[in-house]
Tab-separated table of C-alpha atoms in Angstrom:
chain	number	residue	atom	x	y	z
B	1	MET	CA	-64.744	267.882	35.772
B	2	LYS	CA	-64.378	266.930	39.412
B	3	LYS	CA	-67.809	266.020	40.734
B	4	GLU	CA	-68.967	268.289	43.578
B	5	GLU	CA	-69.280	266.694	46.910
B	6	ILE	CA	-72.981	266.338	47.863
B	7	ILE	CA	-73.543	266.701	51.859
B	8	VAL	CA	-76.616	266.206	53.732
B	9	SER	CA	-76.802	267.508	57.203
B	10	ILE	CA	-79.752	266.623	59.482
B	11	ASP	CA	-80.492	268.237	62.893
B	12	GLY	CA	-83.138	265.944	64.564
B	13	GLY	CA	-84.558	267.344	67.650
B	14	GLY	CA	-87.161	266.424	70.286
B	15	THR	CA	-89.991	267.998	68.498
B	16	ASN	CA	-88.836	269.469	64.745
B	17	THR	CA	-86.375	267.844	62.427
B	18	ARG	CA	-84.387	270.171	59.814
B	19	VAL	CA	-82.574	269.057	56.843
B	20	VAL	CA	-79.864	270.898	54.588
B	21	LEU	CA	-78.597	269.589	51.123
B	22	SER	CA	-75.579	271.025	49.791
B	23	VAL	CA	-75.147	270.280	45.898
B	24	ASN	CA	-73.447	272.341	43.140
B	25	GLN	CA	-72.838	275.289	45.374
B	26	ARG	CA	-76.622	275.305	46.380
B	27	ARG	CA	-78.260	274.796	49.402
B	28	VAL	CA	-81.871	273.533	50.073
B	29	PHE	CA	-83.419	273.707	53.378
B	30	LYS	CA	-86.393	271.700	54.492
B	31	GLN	CA	-88.243	271.638	58.200
B	32	PHE	CA	-90.198	268.784	59.129
B	33	ASN	CA	-92.684	269.114	62.214
B	34	PHE	CA	-91.713	265.791	63.833
B	35	GLY	CA	-88.784	264.730	66.165
B	36	VAL	CA	-86.476	261.801	65.993
B	37	ASN	CA	-85.129	261.479	69.505
B	38	TYR	CA	-85.723	257.755	69.771
B	39	LYS	CA	-86.151	258.152	73.651
B	40	LYS	CA	-89.062	260.528	73.221
B	41	CYS	CA	-90.643	260.365	70.046
B	42	GLN	CA	-92.963	257.604	68.585
B	43	ASN	CA	-92.518	256.056	65.180
B	44	VAL	CA	-88.705	257.089	64.845
B	45	ALA	CA	-88.100	254.857	62.080
B	46	GLU	CA	-91.107	256.053	60.065
B	47	SER	CA	-89.759	259.498	60.831
B	48	PHE	CA	-86.251	258.727	59.282
B	49	ARG	CA	-88.095	256.907	56.440
B	50	GLU	CA	-89.662	260.052	55.660
B	51	LEU	CA	-86.477	261.817	55.751
B	52	ALA	CA	-84.776	259.293	53.430
B	53	ASN	CA	-87.771	259.524	50.915
B	54	TYR	CA	-87.239	263.423	50.929
B	55	ILE	CA	-83.392	263.184	50.206
B	56	ASP	CA	-83.676	260.495	47.600
B	57	GLU	CA	-86.240	262.733	45.775
B	58	VAL	CA	-84.110	265.873	45.772
B	59	VAL	CA	-80.725	264.338	45.002
B	60	GLY	CA	-80.983	260.527	44.949
B	61	ILE	CA	-79.710	258.952	48.118
B	62	GLN	CA	-76.980	256.997	46.734
B	63	GLU	CA	-75.688	260.059	45.492
B	64	VAL	CA	-75.009	261.696	48.703
B	65	ASP	CA	-71.060	261.664	49.776
B	66	ARG	CA	-71.534	262.539	53.517
B	67	PHE	CA	-74.454	262.540	55.720
B	68	VAL	CA	-74.032	264.217	59.208
B	69	PHE	CA	-76.729	263.650	61.656
B	70	GLY	CA	-76.853	265.787	64.788
B	71	LEU	CA	-79.395	264.009	66.879
B	72	ALA	CA	-81.108	264.747	70.407
B	73	GLY	CA	-80.985	262.172	72.690
B	74	ILE	CA	-77.158	261.080	72.611
B	75	ASP	CA	-76.619	261.348	76.294
B	76	LEU	CA	-74.655	260.144	79.319
B	77	ASP	CA	-73.653	256.844	77.362
B	78	PRO	CA	-72.869	258.382	73.851
B	79	GLN	CA	-71.779	255.255	72.219
B	80	LYS	CA	-74.586	253.208	73.238
B	81	ASP	CA	-77.167	256.159	71.812
B	82	ILE	CA	-75.068	256.029	68.698
B	83	ASP	CA	-75.216	252.407	68.270
B	84	VAL	CA	-79.094	252.543	68.565
B	85	TYR	CA	-79.511	255.343	65.953
B	86	LYS	CA	-77.047	253.862	63.625
B	87	LYS	CA	-79.186	250.587	63.482
B	88	ILE	CA	-82.452	252.474	62.947
B	89	ILE	CA	-80.774	254.825	60.447
B	90	SER	CA	-78.944	252.158	58.480
B	91	SER	CA	-82.174	249.892	58.300
B	92	VAL	CA	-83.789	253.006	56.356
B	93	LEU	CA	-81.074	254.631	54.509
B	94	LYS	CA	-79.807	251.218	53.018
B	95	ILE	CA	-76.905	253.114	51.191
B	96	ASN	CA	-73.455	251.623	50.055
B	97	GLY	CA	-70.594	252.388	52.512
B	98	PHE	CA	-72.847	253.234	55.356
B	99	ASP	CA	-69.794	253.421	57.832
B	100	GLU	CA	-67.785	255.596	55.600
B	101	LYS	CA	-70.447	258.224	54.608
B	102	VAL	CA	-72.472	258.789	57.732
B	103	LYS	CA	-71.479	260.597	61.058
B	104	ILE	CA	-73.649	260.477	64.096
B	105	LEU	CA	-73.102	263.092	66.671
B	106	ASN	CA	-75.036	264.885	69.401
B	107	ASP	CA	-77.002	267.997	67.825
B	108	ILE	CA	-74.880	270.524	69.897
B	109	TYR	CA	-71.981	269.544	67.790
B	110	LEU	CA	-73.993	271.093	64.566
B	111	VAL	CA	-73.963	274.460	66.671
B	112	ASN	CA	-70.118	274.384	67.139
B	113	GLY	CA	-69.887	273.901	63.513
B	114	LEU	CA	-71.653	277.077	62.724
B	115	LEU	CA	-69.046	278.924	64.762
B	116	PRO	CA	-65.512	279.951	63.971
B	117	ASN	CA	-62.836	277.148	63.839
B	118	ASN	CA	-60.565	279.223	66.201
B	119	ASP	CA	-58.913	278.686	69.744
B	120	GLU	CA	-61.521	280.424	71.784
B	121	ASP	CA	-62.644	278.933	74.972
B	122	ARG	CA	-66.476	278.660	74.328
B	123	ILE	CA	-69.602	277.271	76.207
B	124	ILE	CA	-72.406	276.278	73.764
B	125	VAL	CA	-75.920	276.236	75.596
B	126	ILE	CA	-78.922	274.858	73.889
B	127	CYS	CA	-82.490	275.098	75.227
B	128	ALA	CA	-85.019	273.452	73.132
B	129	THR	CA	-87.475	270.653	74.215
B	130	GLY	CA	-84.785	269.273	75.942
B	131	SER	CA	-81.264	271.065	76.831
B	132	ASN	CA	-77.719	270.562	76.967
B	133	VAL	CA	-74.259	272.292	77.506
B	134	LEU	CA	-70.922	271.825	75.441
B	135	TYR	CA	-67.518	273.123	76.887
B	136	ARG	CA	-64.551	273.796	74.573
B	137	SER	CA	-61.067	274.621	75.674
B	138	GLY	CA	-58.940	275.781	73.011
B	139	ASN	CA	-59.723	273.757	69.898
B	140	GLN	CA	-60.539	270.624	72.247
B	141	ILE	CA	-64.109	269.854	73.002
B	142	ASP	CA	-64.843	268.120	76.379
B	143	THR	CA	-66.503	265.148	75.174
B	144	ASN	CA	-68.033	264.398	78.721
B	145	THR	CA	-70.683	267.192	77.921
B	146	ASP	CA	-72.435	265.269	75.165
B	147	SER	CA	-75.664	266.042	77.022
B	148	GLY	CA	-77.823	264.575	79.677
B	149	TYR	CA	-76.390	266.422	82.490
B	150	HIS	CA	-78.531	269.313	82.031
B	151	SER	CA	-81.876	267.999	80.518
B	152	LEU	CA	-83.948	270.075	83.260
B	153	GLY	CA	-83.439	273.093	81.333
B	154	GLY	CA	-85.705	272.362	78.421
B	155	THR	CA	-89.190	273.576	77.518
B	156	ARG	CA	-90.900	270.642	78.840
B	157	HIS	CA	-89.317	270.800	82.116
B	158	ILE	CA	-89.883	274.494	82.427
B	159	VAL	CA	-93.699	274.255	81.498
B	160	GLU	CA	-94.091	271.269	84.082
B	161	HIS	CA	-92.554	273.319	86.918
B	162	PHE	CA	-94.994	276.064	86.049
B	163	ILE	CA	-97.924	273.709	86.024
B	164	ASN	CA	-96.980	272.406	89.521
B	165	HIS	CA	-96.388	275.574	91.386
B	166	VAL	CA	-98.756	278.201	89.840
B	167	PRO	CA	-102.095	278.638	91.503
B	168	LEU	CA	-104.964	278.356	88.859
B	169	GLU	CA	-106.388	281.866	89.921
B	170	GLU	CA	-102.483	283.638	89.432
B	171	CYS	CA	-102.384	281.895	85.971
B	172	PRO	CA	-102.177	284.079	82.921
B	173	TYR	CA	-105.234	283.790	80.693
B	174	ASP	CA	-103.628	282.031	77.961
B	175	LEU	CA	-102.181	279.346	80.067
B	176	LYS	CA	-105.464	278.526	82.376
B	177	ASP	CA	-106.718	275.591	80.048
B	178	LEU	CA	-103.213	274.052	80.119
B	179	VAL	CA	-102.773	274.171	83.910
B	180	SER	CA	-106.689	273.155	84.323
B	181	LYS	CA	-105.809	270.185	82.135
B	182	TYR	CA	-102.723	268.788	83.955
B	183	LYS	CA	-102.257	270.256	87.377
B	184	GLY	CA	-102.343	267.486	89.851
B	185	THR	CA	-102.383	264.633	87.307
B	186	ASP	CA	-99.665	262.205	86.643
B	187	PHE	CA	-99.560	262.977	82.782
B	188	ASP	CA	-97.300	261.138	80.421
B	189	LYS	CA	-94.653	263.642	79.474
B	190	ASP	CA	-93.567	261.741	76.294
B	191	GLN	CA	-96.904	261.747	74.979
B	192	LEU	CA	-97.042	263.652	71.649
B	193	GLU	CA	-100.346	265.594	72.573
B	194	VAL	CA	-98.578	266.662	75.717
B	195	ILE	CA	-95.338	267.532	74.112
B	196	ASP	CA	-97.470	269.829	71.576
B	197	HIS	CA	-99.251	271.578	74.248
B	198	PHE	CA	-96.239	272.136	76.246
B	199	LYS	CA	-94.578	273.735	73.170
B	200	LYS	CA	-97.376	276.187	72.736
B	201	ALA	CA	-97.543	277.291	76.275
B	202	SER	CA	-93.873	277.682	76.313
B	203	TYR	CA	-94.002	280.660	74.049
B	204	THR	CA	-96.633	282.230	76.223
B	205	LEU	CA	-94.784	281.584	79.510
B	206	LEU	CA	-91.447	282.752	78.233
B	207	ASN	CA	-92.890	286.179	77.022
B	208	ASN	CA	-94.729	286.810	80.440
B	209	ILE	CA	-91.646	286.923	82.724
B	210	GLU	CA	-93.328	290.125	84.379
B	211	ASN	CA	-95.651	287.160	85.836
B	212	LYS	CA	-94.287	286.058	89.010
B	213	TYR	CA	-94.740	282.485	88.341
B	214	CYS	CA	-93.628	282.613	84.710
B	215	LYS	CA	-90.346	283.990	85.914
B	216	GLU	CA	-89.963	281.537	88.717
B	217	ALA	CA	-90.414	278.632	86.001
B	218	CYS	CA	-88.032	280.295	83.715
B	219	LEU	CA	-85.368	280.797	86.412
B	220	PHE	CA	-85.896	277.026	87.435
B	221	GLY	CA	-84.874	276.262	83.711
B	222	ILE	CA	-82.028	279.000	83.771
B	223	ASN	CA	-80.535	277.833	86.849
B	224	SER	CA	-80.430	274.322	85.871
B	225	MET	CA	-78.305	275.414	82.770
B	226	ILE	CA	-76.031	277.524	84.737
B	227	ASP	CA	-75.320	274.589	87.197
B	228	GLY	CA	-74.028	272.809	84.146
B	229	ILE	CA	-71.993	275.728	83.289
B	230	LYS	CA	-70.501	276.201	86.726
B	231	MET	CA	-69.671	272.419	86.754
B	232	HIS	CA	-67.714	272.564	83.451
B	233	ILE	CA	-65.790	275.907	84.501
B	234	GLN	CA	-64.919	274.851	87.864
B	235	GLY	CA	-61.234	275.218	88.446
B	236	LYS	CA	-60.573	276.744	85.097
B	237	ASN	CA	-59.172	280.206	84.915
B	238	SER	CA	-60.418	281.213	81.468
B	239	ARG	CA	-63.175	283.534	80.596
B	240	PRO	CA	-64.973	281.632	77.821
B	241	ALA	CA	-67.222	283.036	75.156
B	242	ILE	CA	-70.843	281.898	75.677
B	243	TYR	CA	-73.174	281.178	72.833
B	244	LEU	CA	-77.144	280.688	73.228
B	245	TYR	CA	-78.932	278.748	70.849
B	246	GLY	CA	-82.627	277.317	70.813
B	247	GLY	CA	-86.261	278.425	70.801
B	248	GLN	CA	-86.378	279.493	74.263
B	249	PHE	CA	-83.545	282.232	73.337
B	250	LYS	CA	-85.931	283.621	70.519
B	251	SER	CA	-87.767	285.272	73.598
B	252	LYS	CA	-85.933	288.718	74.304
B	253	ASP	CA	-87.071	288.614	77.792
B	254	TYR	CA	-85.940	284.919	78.868
B	255	LYS	CA	-82.295	285.815	77.051
B	256	GLU	CA	-81.909	288.901	79.279
B	257	LEU	CA	-83.192	286.915	82.395
B	258	PHE	CA	-80.240	284.190	81.139
B	259	ILE	CA	-77.704	287.002	80.882
B	260	GLU	CA	-78.803	288.805	84.229
B	261	THR	CA	-78.534	285.325	86.059
B	262	LEU	CA	-75.111	284.495	84.844
B	263	LYS	CA	-74.026	287.821	86.379
B	264	ASP	CA	-76.043	287.175	89.645
B	265	ARG	CA	-74.150	283.899	89.984
B	266	ASN	CA	-70.715	285.311	89.099
B	267	ILE	CA	-69.977	283.542	85.912
B	268	LYS	CA	-67.131	285.144	84.329
B	269	TYR	CA	-67.150	285.165	80.385
B	270	THR	CA	-65.938	287.485	77.716
B	271	GLN	CA	-69.211	287.534	75.819
B	272	VAL	CA	-72.678	286.385	75.266
B	273	ASN	CA	-73.880	285.868	71.767
B	274	HIS	CA	-77.075	284.547	70.308
B	275	ILE	CA	-76.993	282.242	67.392
B	276	GLU	CA	-79.996	282.558	65.388
B	277	THR	CA	-78.899	280.370	62.284
B	278	GLU	CA	-80.410	277.063	61.918
B	279	ALA	CA	-77.924	274.361	63.353
B	280	ALA	CA	-78.524	272.175	60.419
B	281	TYR	CA	-76.140	274.297	58.265
B	282	GLY	CA	-73.299	273.776	60.899
B	283	GLY	CA	-73.255	269.914	59.792
B	284	LEU	CA	-71.744	270.945	56.355
B	285	HIS	CA	-68.641	272.097	58.268
B	286	LEU	CA	-68.164	268.760	60.022
């Protein structure tokens, strides 16, 4: 009997990391509460080691036929970033045939893997700790959109914008402590404590869009993303489908504000769909 292929897909973000193992027509999903973006997160090698230990425990790491890593932090010089990740991951995985078995991509490609493999023109927008946009024309991905151009759309930047612009007396109650702590300070945005505070604050901010300053901060992020979209579709005649993915779009108010702003800025599209499936599943199709 032919051995079924064992595939491991890893969605490594700036805050959380998710793993899907596919074996014997069964899929196992696990989330880890740490990021693996080597530019933003501390102890990245240890984080990858914890992933490797988990995979080894579930299926045996040498038994895996294919690893697909979709990783945040692969930006304007993608090959340089991939080489850094390759060095870190290979030192941890220590598997036979590493180059043949391991694929390392920007995490946005995992989301593309979730979608039908058809010829539609599409734009994928990810809003998480950071953010990026992918443009696909027909069946060809514009490889210049690997990330980096639109990093101002993410949670960390929206919350930072809010802190810098909201008067403390106008601040929603749930955010007063955060604003009091960081306003006017030169805080380290890469410090894990700050990232955790920002993540918690973003849920309050995204769901208080009726507040003038919350809305202004959200529009700051949204318009940054739309600047990227306009750059990609400039001079093109198609009306792409737009797919939204990431933590910010779990807020109904934020999602509606995004779509409203698309219309206000005259972005022509066929439809806007919100993808709620975990991106790690997309790696099984790559």
